[in-house]
Coordinates of C-alpha atoms in Angstrom, one line a residue:
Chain A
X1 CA 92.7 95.7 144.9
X2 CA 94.8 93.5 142.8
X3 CA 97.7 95.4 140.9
X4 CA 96.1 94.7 137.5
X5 CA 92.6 95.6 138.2
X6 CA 94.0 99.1 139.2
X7 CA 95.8 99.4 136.1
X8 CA 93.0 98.6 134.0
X9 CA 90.8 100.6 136.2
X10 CA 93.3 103.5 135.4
X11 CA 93.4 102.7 132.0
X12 CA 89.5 103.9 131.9
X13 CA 89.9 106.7 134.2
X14 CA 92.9 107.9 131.5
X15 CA 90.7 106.9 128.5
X16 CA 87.6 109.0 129.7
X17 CA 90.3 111.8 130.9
X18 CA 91.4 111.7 127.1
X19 CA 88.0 112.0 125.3
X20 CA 86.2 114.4 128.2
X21 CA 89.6 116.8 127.4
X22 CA 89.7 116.6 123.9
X23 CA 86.1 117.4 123.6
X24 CA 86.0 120.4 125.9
X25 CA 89.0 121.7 124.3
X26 CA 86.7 122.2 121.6
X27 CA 83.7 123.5 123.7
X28 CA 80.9 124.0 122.3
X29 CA 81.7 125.0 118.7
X30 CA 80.6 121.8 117.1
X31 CA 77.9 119.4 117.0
X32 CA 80.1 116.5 117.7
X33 CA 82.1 117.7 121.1
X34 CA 78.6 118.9 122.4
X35 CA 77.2 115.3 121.9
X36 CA 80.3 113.8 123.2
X37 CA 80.1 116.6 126.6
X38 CA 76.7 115.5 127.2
X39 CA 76.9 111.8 127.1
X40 CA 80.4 112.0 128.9
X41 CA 77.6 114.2 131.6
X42 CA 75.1 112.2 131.6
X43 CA 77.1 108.9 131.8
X44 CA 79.0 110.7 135.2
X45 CA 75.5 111.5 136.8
X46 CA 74.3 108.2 136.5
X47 CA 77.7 107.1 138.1
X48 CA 77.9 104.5 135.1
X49 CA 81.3 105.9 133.8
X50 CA 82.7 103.1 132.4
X51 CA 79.4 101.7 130.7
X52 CA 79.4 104.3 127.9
X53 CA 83.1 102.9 127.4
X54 CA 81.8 99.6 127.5
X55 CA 78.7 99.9 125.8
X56 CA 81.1 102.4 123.1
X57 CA 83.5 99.3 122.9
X58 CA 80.3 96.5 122.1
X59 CA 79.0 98.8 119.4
X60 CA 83.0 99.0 117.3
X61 CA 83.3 95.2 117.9
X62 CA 79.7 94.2 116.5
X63 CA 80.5 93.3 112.5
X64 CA 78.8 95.7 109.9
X65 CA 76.1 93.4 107.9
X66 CA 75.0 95.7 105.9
X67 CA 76.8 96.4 102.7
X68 CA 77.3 100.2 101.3
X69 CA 74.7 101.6 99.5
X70 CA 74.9 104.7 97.3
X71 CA 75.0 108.0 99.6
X72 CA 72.6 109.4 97.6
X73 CA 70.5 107.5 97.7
X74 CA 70.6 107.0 101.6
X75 CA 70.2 111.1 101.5
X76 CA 66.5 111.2 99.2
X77 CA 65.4 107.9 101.8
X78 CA 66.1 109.9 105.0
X79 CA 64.1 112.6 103.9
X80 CA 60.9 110.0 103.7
X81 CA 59.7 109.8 106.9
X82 CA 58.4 106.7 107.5
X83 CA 59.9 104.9 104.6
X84 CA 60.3 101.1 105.6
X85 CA 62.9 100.2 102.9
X86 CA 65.8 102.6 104.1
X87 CA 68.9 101.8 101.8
X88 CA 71.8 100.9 103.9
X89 CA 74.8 102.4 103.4
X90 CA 78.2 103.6 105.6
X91 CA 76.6 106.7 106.4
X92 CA 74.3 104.8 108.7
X93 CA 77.5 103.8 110.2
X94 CA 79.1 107.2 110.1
X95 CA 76.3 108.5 112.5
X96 CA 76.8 105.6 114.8
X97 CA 80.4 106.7 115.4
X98 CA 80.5 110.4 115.0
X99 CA 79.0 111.9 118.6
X100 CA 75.5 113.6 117.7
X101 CA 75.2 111.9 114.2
X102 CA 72.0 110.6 114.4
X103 CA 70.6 114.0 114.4
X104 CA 72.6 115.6 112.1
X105 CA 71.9 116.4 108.6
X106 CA 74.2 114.4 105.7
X107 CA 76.5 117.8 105.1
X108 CA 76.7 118.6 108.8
X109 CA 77.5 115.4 109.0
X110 CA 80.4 115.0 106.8
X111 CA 82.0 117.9 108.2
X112 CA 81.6 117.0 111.5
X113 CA 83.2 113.8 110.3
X114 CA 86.5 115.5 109.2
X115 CA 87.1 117.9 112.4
X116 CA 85.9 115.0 114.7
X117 CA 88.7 112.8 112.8
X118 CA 91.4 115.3 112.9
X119 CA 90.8 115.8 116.8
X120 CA 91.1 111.9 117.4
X121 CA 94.6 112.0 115.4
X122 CA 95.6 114.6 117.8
X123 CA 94.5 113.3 120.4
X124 CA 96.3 110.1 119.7
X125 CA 99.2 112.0 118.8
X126 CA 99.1 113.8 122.5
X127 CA 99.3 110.4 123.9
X128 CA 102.1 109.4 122.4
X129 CA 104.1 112.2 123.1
X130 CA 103.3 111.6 127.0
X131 CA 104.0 108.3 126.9
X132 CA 106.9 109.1 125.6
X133 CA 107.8 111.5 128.1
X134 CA 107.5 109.0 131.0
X135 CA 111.2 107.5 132.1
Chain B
X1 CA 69.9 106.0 88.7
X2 CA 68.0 108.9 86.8
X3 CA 65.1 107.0 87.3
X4 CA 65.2 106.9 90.5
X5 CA 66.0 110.8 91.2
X6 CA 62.4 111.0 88.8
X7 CA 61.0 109.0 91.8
X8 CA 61.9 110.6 94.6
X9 CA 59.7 112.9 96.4
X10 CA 60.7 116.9 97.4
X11 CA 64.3 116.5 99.8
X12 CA 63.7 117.6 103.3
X13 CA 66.7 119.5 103.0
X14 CA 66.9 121.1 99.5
X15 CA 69.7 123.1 100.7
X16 CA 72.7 120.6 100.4
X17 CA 73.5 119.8 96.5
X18 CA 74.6 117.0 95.3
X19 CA 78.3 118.6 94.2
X20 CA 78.2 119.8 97.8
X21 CA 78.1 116.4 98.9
X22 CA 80.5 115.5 96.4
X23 CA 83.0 118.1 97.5
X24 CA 82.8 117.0 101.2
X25 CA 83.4 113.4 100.7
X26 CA 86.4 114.4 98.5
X27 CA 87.5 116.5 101.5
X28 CA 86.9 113.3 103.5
X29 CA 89.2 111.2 101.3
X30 CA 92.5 113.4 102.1
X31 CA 92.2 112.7 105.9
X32 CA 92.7 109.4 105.1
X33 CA 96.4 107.6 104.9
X34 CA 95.2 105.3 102.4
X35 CA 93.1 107.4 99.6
X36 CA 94.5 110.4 100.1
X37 CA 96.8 110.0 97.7
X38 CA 94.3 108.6 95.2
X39 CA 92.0 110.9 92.4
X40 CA 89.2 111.4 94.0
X41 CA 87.3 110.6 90.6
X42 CA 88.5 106.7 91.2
X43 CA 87.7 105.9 94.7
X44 CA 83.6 106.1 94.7
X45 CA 81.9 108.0 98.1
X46 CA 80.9 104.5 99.6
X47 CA 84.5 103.6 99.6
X48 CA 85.3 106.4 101.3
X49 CA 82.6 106.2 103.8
X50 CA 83.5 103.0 104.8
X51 CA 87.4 103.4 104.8
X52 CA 86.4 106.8 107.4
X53 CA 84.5 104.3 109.4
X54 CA 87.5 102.2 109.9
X55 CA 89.6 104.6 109.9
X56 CA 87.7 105.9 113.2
X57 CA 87.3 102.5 115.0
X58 CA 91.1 102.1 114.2
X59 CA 92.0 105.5 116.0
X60 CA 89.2 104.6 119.2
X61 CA 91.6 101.2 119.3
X62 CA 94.8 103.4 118.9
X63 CA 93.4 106.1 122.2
X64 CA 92.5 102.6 124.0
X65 CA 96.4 100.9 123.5
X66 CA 97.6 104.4 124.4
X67 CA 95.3 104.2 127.4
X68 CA 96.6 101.1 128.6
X69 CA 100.3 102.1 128.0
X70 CA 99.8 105.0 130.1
X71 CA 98.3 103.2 132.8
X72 CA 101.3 100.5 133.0
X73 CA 104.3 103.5 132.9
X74 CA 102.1 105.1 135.6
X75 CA 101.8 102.3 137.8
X76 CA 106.0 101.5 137.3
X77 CA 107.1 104.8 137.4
X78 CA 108.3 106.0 140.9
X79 CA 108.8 109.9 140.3
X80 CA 107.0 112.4 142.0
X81 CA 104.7 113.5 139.3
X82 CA 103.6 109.9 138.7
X83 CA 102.6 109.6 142.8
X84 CA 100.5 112.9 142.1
X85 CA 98.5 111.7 139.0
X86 CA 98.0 108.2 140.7
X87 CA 96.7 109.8 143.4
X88 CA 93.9 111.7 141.1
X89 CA 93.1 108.6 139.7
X90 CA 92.1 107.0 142.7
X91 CA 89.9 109.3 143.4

């Protein structure tokens, strides 16, 4: 194997590391880290590990088109099922990128938003410190 | 907008209020570098919705560079703990 395909094939083995880690480190306390547990599961069963990543990747690079509607709006639309003029907003958004968030309610949502957030700046901030460490 | 909230049919969740909502996103402002510094009463919930949406992709790109950094010190580094991790990689 060429030198740089194994360093970008470590680079995903190190990614997944980081997210599978930080998400068990919170167990199963919130919505988000058990979403994120059992596609990270699901994804390693089907032997497709770096698919998610990919398919993860596609999703952040597509542009938003839809402009931001009011969130309350968006909250008194999801609660018509059925409804075929759904105002769009960022909190269609927001459930794309928060694990789970398709299923959660707006305030479970929100606060799922802030701990999910807070673990990603750690996580980041983890990183950085080994990275640092290396000679 | 009050004629809209006349509109709108029984909320599937009547639980939530709208100052609950309010109170979240507010919450949601102070995470972020940019607004948290802001009155919340200025930067409207959309704004901050979005701005959490960036702020997210930004930190997936951030956990990505930091994955790639990692995986270049590891593959130049020759001290014994870098051999072991290498190892568990290749596995």
């Amino acid at each position: 194997m060429r030198a740089q395909d194994k360093i970008g094939r470590h680079s995903q083995r190190i990614k997944l590391a980081a997210y599978s880690s930080m998400a068990r480190a919170v167990g199963q306390r919130r919505a988000w880290s058990r979403a994120l547990m059992l596609k990270l599961k699901l994804s390693d069963k089907r032997k497709n590990r770096y698919r998610w990543l990919a398919a993860r990747k596609m999703k952040q690079q597509k542009t938003l088109r839809r402009g931001c509607g009011r969130i309350l709006a968006t909250k008194r639309n999801r609660s018509e099922k059925g409804s075929p003029s759904r105002s769009c907003s960022g909190v269609d958004e927001l459930r794309r990128l928060v694990p789970g968030g398709e299923a959660m309610d707006l305030g479970v949502l929100l606060e799922e938003t802030a701990h999910f957030v807070r673990c990603l700046e750690t996580q980041v901030r983890v990183m950085s410190i080994i990275a640092d460490c290396f000679p | 907008m009050s004629s809209r909230r006349s509109r709108s049919r029984q909320p599937a969740n009547p639980g939530i209020s709208d100052d609950q909502i309010i109170e979240l996103v507010s919450k949601l402002q102070q995470l972020l570098p940019e607004l948290r510094h802001r009155r919340s009463d200025k930067v409207s919930a959309s704004k901050v919705l979005q701005e959490m949406c960036n702020y997210i992709r930004t930190l997936h790109r951030e956990v990505d560079g930091l994955s790639d950094r990692l995986s270049e010190l590891l593959a130049t580094s020759d001290t014994a703990q870098a051999a072991i991790i290498r190892n568990l990689l290749m596995q």
